Short mmCIF file of N, CA and C and ligand atoms in Angstrom, two decimals:
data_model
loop_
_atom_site.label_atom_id
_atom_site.label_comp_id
_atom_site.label_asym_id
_atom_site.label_seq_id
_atom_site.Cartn_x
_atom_site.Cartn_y
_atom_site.Cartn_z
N UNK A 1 -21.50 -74.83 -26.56
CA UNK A 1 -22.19 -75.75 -27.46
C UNK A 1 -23.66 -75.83 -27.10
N UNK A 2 -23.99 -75.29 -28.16
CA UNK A 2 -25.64 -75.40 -27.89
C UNK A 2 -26.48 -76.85 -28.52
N UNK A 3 -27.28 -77.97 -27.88
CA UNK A 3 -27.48 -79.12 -28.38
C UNK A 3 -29.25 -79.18 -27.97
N UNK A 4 -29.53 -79.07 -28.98
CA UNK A 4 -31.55 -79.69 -28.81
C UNK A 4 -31.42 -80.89 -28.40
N UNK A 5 -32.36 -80.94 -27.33
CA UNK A 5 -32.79 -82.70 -26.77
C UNK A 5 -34.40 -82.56 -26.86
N UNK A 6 -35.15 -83.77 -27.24
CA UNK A 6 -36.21 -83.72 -27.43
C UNK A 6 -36.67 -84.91 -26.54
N UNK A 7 -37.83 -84.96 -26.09
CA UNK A 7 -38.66 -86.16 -25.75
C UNK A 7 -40.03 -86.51 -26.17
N UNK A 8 -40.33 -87.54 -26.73
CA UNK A 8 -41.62 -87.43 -27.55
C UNK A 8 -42.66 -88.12 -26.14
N UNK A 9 -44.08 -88.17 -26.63
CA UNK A 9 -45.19 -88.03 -25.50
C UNK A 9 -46.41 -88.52 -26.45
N UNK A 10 -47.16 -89.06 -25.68
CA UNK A 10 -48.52 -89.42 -26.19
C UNK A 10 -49.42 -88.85 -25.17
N UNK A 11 -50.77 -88.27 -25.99
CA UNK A 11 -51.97 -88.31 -25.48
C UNK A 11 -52.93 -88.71 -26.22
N UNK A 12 -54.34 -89.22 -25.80
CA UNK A 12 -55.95 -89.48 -26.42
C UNK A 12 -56.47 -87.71 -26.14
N UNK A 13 -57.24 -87.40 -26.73
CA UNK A 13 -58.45 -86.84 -25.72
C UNK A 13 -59.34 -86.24 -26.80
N UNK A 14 -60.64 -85.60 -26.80
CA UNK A 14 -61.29 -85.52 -27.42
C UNK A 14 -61.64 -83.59 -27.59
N UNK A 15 -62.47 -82.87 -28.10
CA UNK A 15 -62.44 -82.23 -28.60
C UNK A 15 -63.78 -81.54 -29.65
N UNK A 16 -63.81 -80.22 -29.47
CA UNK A 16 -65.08 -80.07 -30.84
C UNK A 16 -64.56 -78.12 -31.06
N UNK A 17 -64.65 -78.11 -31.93
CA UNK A 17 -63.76 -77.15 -32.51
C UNK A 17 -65.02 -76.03 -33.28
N UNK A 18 -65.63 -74.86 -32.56
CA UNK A 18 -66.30 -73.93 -32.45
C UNK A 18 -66.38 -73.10 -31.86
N UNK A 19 -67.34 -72.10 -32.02
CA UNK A 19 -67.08 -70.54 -31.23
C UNK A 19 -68.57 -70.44 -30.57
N UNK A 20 -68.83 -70.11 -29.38
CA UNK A 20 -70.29 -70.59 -28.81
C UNK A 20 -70.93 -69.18 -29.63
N UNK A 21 -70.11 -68.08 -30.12
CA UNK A 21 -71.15 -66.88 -30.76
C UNK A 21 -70.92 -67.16 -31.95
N UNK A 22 -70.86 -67.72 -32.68
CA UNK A 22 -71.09 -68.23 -33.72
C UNK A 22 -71.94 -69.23 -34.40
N UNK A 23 -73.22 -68.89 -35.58
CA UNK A 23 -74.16 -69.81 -35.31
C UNK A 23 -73.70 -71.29 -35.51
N UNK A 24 -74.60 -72.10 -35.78
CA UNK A 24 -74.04 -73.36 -35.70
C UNK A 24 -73.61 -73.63 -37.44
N UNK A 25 -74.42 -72.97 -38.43
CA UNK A 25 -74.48 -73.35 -40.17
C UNK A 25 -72.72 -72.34 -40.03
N UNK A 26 -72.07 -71.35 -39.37
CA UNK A 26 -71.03 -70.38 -39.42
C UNK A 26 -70.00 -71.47 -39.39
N UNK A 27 -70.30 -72.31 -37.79
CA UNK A 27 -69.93 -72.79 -37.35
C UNK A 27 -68.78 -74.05 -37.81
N UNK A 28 -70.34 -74.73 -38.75
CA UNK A 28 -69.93 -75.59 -39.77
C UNK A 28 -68.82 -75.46 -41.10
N UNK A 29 -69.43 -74.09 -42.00
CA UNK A 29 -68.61 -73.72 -42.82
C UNK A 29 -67.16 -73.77 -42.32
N UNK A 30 -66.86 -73.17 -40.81
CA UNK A 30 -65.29 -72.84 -41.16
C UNK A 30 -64.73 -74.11 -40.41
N UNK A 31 -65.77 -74.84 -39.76
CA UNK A 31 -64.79 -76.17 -39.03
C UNK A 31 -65.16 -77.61 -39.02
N UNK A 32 -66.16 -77.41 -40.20
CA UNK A 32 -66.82 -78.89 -40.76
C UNK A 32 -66.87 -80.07 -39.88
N UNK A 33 -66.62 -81.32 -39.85
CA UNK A 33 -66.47 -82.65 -39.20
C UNK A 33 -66.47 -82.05 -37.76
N UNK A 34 -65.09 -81.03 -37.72
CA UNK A 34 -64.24 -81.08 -36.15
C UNK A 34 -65.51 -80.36 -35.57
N UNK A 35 -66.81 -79.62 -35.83
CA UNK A 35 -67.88 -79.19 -35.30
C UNK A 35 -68.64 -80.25 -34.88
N UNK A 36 -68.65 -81.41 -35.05
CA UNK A 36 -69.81 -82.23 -34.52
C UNK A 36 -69.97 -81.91 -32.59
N UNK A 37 -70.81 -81.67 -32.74
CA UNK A 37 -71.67 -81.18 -31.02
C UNK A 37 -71.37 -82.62 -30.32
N UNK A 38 -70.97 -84.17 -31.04
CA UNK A 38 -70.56 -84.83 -29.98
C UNK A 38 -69.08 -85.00 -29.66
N UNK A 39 -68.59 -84.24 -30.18
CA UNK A 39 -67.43 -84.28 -30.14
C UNK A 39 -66.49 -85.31 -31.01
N UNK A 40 -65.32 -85.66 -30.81
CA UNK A 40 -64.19 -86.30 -31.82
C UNK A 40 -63.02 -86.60 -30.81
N UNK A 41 -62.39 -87.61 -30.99
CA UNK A 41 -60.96 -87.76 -30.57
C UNK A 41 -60.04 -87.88 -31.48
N UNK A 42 -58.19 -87.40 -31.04
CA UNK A 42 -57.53 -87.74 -31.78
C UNK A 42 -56.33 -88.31 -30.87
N UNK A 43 -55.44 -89.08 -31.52
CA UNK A 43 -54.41 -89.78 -30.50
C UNK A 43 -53.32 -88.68 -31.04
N UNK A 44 -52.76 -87.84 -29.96
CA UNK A 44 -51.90 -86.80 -30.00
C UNK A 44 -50.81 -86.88 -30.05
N UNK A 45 -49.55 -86.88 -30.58
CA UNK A 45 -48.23 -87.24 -30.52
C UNK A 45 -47.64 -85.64 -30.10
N UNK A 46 -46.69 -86.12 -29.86
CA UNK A 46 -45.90 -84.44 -28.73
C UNK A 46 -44.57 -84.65 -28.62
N UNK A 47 -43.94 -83.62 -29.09
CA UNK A 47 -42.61 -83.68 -28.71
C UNK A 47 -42.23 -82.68 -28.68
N UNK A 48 -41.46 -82.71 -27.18
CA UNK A 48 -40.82 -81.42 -26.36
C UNK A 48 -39.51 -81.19 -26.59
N UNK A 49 -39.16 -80.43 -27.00
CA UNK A 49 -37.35 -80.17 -27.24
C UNK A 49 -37.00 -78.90 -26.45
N UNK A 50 -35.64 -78.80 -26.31
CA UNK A 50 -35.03 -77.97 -25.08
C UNK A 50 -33.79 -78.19 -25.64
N UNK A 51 -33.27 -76.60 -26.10
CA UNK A 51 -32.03 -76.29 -26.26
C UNK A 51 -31.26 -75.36 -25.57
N UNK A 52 -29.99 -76.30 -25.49
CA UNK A 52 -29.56 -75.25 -23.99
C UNK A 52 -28.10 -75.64 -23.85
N UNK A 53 -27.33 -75.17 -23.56
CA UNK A 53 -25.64 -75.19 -23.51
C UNK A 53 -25.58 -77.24 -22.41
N UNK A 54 -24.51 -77.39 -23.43
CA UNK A 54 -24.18 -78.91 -21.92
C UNK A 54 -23.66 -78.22 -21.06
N UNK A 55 -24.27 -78.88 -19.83
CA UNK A 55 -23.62 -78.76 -18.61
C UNK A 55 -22.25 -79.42 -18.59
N UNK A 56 -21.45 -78.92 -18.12
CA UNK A 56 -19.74 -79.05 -18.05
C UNK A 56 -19.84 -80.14 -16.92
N UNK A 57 -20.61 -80.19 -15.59
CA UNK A 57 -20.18 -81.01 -14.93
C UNK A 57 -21.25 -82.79 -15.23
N UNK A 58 -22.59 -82.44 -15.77
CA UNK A 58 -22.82 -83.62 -15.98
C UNK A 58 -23.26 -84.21 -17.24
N UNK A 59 -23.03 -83.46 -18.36
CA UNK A 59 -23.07 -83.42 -19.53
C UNK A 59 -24.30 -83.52 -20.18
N UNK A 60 -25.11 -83.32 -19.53
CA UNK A 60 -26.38 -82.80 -20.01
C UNK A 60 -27.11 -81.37 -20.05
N UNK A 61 -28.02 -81.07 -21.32
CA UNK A 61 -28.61 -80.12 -21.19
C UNK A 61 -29.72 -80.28 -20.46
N UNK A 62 -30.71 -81.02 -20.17
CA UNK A 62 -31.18 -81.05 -19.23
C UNK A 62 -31.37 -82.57 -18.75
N UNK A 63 -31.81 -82.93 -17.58
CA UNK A 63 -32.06 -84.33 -17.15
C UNK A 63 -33.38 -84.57 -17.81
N UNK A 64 -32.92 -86.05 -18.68
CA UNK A 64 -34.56 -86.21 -19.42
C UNK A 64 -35.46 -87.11 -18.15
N UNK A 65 -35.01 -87.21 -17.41
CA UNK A 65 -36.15 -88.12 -15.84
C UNK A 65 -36.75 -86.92 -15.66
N UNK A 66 -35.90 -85.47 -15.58
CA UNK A 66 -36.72 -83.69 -14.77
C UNK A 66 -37.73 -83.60 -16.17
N UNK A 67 -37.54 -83.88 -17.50
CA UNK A 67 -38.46 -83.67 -18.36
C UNK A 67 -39.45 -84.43 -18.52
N UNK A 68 -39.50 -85.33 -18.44
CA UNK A 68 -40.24 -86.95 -18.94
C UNK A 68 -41.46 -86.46 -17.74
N UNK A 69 -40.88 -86.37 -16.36
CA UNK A 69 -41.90 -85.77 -14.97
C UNK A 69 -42.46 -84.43 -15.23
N UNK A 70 -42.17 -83.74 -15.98
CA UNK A 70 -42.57 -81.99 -16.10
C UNK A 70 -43.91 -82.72 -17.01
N UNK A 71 -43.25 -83.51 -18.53
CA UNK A 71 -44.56 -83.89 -18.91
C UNK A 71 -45.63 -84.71 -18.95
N UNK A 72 -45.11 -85.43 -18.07
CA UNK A 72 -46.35 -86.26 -17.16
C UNK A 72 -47.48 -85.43 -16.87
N UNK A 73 -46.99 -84.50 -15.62
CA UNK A 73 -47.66 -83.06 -14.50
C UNK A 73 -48.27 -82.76 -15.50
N UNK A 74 -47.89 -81.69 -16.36
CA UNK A 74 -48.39 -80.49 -17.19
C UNK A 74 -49.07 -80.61 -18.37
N UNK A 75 -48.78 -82.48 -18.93
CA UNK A 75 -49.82 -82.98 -20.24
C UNK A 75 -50.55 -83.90 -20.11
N UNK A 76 -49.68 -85.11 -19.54
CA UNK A 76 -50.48 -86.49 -20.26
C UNK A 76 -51.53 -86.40 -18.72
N UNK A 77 -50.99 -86.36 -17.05
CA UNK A 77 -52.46 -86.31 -16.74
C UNK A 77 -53.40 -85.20 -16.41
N UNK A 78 -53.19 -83.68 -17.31
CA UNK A 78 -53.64 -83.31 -17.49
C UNK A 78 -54.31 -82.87 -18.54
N UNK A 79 -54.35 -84.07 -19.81
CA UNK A 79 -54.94 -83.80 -21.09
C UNK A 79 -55.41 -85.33 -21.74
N UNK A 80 -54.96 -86.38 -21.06
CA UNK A 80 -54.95 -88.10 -21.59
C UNK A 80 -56.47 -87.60 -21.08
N UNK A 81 -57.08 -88.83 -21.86
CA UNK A 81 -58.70 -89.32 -21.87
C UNK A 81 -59.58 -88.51 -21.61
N UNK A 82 -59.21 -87.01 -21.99
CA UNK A 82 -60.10 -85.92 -21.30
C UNK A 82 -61.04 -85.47 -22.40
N UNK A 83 -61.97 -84.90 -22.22
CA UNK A 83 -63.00 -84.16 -23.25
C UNK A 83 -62.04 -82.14 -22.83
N UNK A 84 -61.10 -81.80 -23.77
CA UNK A 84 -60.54 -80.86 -23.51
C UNK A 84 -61.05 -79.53 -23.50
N UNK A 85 -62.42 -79.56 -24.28
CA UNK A 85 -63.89 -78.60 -24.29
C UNK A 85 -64.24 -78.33 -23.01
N UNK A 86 -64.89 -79.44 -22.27
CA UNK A 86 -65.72 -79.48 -21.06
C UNK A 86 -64.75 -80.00 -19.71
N UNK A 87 -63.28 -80.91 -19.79
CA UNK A 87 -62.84 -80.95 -18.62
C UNK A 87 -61.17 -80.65 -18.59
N UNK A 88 -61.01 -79.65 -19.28
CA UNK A 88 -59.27 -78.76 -19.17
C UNK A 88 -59.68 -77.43 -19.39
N UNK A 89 -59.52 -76.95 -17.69
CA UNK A 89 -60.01 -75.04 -17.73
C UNK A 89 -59.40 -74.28 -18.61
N UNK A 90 -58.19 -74.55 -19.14
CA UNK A 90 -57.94 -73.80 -19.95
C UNK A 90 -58.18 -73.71 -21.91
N UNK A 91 -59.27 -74.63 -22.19
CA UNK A 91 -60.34 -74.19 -22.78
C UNK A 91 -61.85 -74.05 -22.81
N UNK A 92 -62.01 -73.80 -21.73
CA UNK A 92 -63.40 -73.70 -21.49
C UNK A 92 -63.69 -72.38 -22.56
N UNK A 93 -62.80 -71.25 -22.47
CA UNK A 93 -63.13 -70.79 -23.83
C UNK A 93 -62.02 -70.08 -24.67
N UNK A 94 -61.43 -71.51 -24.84
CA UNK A 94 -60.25 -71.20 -25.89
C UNK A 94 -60.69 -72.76 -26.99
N UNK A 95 -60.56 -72.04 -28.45
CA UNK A 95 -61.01 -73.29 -29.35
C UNK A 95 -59.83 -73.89 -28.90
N UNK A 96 -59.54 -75.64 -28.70
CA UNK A 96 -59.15 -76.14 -28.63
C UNK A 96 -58.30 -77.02 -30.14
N UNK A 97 -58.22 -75.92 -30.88
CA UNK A 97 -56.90 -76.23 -31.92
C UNK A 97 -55.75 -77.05 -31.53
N UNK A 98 -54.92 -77.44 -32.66
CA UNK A 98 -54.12 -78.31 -32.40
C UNK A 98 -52.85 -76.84 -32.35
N UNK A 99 -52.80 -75.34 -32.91
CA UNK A 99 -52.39 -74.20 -32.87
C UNK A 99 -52.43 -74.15 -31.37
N UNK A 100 -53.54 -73.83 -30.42
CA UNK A 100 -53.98 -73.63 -29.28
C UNK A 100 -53.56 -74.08 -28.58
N UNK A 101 -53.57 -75.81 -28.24
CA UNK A 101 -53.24 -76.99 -27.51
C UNK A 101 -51.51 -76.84 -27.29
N UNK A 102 -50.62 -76.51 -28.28
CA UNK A 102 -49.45 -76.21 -28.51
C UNK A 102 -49.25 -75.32 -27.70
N UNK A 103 -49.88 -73.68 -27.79
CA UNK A 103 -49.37 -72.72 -27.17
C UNK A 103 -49.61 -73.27 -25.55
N UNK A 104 -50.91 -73.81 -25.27
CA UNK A 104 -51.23 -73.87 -24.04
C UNK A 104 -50.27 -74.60 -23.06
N UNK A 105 -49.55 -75.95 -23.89
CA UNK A 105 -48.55 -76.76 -23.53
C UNK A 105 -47.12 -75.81 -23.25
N UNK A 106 -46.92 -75.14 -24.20
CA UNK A 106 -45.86 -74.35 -24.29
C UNK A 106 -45.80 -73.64 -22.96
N UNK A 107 -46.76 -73.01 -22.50
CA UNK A 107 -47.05 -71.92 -21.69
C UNK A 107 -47.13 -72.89 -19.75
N UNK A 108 -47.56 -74.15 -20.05
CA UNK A 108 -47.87 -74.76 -19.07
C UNK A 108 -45.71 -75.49 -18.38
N UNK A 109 -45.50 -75.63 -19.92
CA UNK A 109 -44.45 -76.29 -19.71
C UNK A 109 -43.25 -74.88 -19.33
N UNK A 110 -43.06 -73.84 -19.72
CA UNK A 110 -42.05 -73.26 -19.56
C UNK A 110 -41.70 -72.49 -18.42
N UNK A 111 -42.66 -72.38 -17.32
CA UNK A 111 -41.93 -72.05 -16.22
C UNK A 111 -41.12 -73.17 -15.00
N UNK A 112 -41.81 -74.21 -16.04
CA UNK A 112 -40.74 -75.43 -14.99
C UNK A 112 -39.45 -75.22 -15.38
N UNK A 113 -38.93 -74.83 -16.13
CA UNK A 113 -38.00 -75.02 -17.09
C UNK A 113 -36.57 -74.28 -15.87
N UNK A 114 -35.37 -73.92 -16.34
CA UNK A 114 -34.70 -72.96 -16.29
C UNK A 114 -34.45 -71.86 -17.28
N UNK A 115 -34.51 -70.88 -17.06
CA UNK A 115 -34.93 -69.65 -17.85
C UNK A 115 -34.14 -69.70 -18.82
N UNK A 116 -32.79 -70.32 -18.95
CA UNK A 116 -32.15 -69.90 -19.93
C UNK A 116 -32.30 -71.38 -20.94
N UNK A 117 -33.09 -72.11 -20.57
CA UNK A 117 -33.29 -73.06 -21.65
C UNK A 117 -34.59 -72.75 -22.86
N UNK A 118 -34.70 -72.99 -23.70
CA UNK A 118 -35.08 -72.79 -25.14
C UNK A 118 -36.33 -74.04 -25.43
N UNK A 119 -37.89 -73.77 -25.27
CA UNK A 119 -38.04 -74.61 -25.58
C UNK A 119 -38.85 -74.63 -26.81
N UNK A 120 -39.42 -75.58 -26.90
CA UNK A 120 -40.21 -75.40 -28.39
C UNK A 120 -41.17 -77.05 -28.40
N UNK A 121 -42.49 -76.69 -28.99
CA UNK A 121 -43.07 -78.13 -28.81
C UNK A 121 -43.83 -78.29 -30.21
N UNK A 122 -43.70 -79.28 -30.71
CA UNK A 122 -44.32 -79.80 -31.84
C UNK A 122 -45.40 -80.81 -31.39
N UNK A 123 -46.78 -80.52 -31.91
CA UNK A 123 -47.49 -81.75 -31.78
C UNK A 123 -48.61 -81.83 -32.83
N UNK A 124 -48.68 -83.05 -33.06
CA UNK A 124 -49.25 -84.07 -34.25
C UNK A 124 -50.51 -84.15 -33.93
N UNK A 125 -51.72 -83.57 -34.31
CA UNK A 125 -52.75 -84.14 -34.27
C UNK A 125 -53.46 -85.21 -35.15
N UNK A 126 -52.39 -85.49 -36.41
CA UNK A 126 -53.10 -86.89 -37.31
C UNK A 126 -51.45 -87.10 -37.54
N UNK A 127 -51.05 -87.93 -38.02
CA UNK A 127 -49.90 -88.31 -39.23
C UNK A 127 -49.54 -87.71 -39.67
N UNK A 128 -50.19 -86.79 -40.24
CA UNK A 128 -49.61 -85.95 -41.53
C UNK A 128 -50.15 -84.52 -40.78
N UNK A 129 -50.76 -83.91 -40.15
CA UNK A 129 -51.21 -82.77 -39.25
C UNK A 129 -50.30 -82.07 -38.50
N UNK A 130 -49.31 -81.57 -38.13
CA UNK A 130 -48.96 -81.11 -37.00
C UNK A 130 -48.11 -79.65 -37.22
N UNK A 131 -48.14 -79.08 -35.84
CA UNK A 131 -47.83 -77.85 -35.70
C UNK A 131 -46.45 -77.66 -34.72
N UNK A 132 -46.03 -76.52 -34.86
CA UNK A 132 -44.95 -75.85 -34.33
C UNK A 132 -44.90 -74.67 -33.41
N UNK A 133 -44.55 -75.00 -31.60
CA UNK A 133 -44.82 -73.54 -31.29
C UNK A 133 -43.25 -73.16 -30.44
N UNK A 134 -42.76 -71.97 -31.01
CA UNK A 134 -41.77 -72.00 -29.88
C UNK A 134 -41.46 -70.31 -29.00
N UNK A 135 -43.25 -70.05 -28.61
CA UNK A 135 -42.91 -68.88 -27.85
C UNK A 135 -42.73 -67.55 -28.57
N UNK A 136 -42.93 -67.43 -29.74
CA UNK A 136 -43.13 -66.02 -30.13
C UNK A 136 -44.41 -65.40 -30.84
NI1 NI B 1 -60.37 -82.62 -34.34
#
């Protein structure tokens, strides 16, 4: 029996969405508002799911306390109240998309994991905004 468990997550952090070789009028055309040079915040919603056979002896697919702590580590204090441009190395030069932010989570989160679990992360950058990444 294969069963998805999910845990949802909050972050703040801020953001400016450009290419440093790209002029600034380029810049504008393809990323309007999210280009302002002072940057922008958005309040991030996240949710981690993990599908994976129940365990026979304690009936879980995974312990959500081992998940809830994986995304503590690997998101909220490494992405809450941050300017993700100038203080998370891993975009210093990666646009910091809500596409991007996903994979990067994905990639941060899945070697905690056990290999044979399945994960996949959705996250919301507005209400109505959000994306899907699950590793391919
Ligand atoms: Ni933005």
């Amino acid at each position: 029996m294969m069963v998805k468990v999910s845990r949802k997550a909050h972050f703040n952090a801020a953001h400016r969405l450009y290419r440093k070789d790209w002029s600034y009028e380029k810049n504008d055309e393809i990323f309007g508002k999210c280009n302002n040079p002072n940057f922008h915040g958005h309040n991030y919603e996240l949710i981690v799911s993990v599908t994976g056979e129940i365990d026979q002896e304690t009936g879980y697919v995974i312990d959500m306390k081992v998940l809830k702590d994986i995304i503590k580590d690997e998101v909220e204090d490494a992405f809450d109240h941050k300017n993700l441009n100038v203080e998370v190395p891993e975009f210093s030069t990666l646009n910091p998309t809500a596409e991007n932010i996903a994979v990067v989570i994905y990639n941060k989160i899945k070697p905690k994991l056990e290999a044979s679990l399945v994960l996949e992360i959705t996250l919301y950058e507005t209400p109505r905004n959000f994306v899907t990444y699950t590793g391919n």
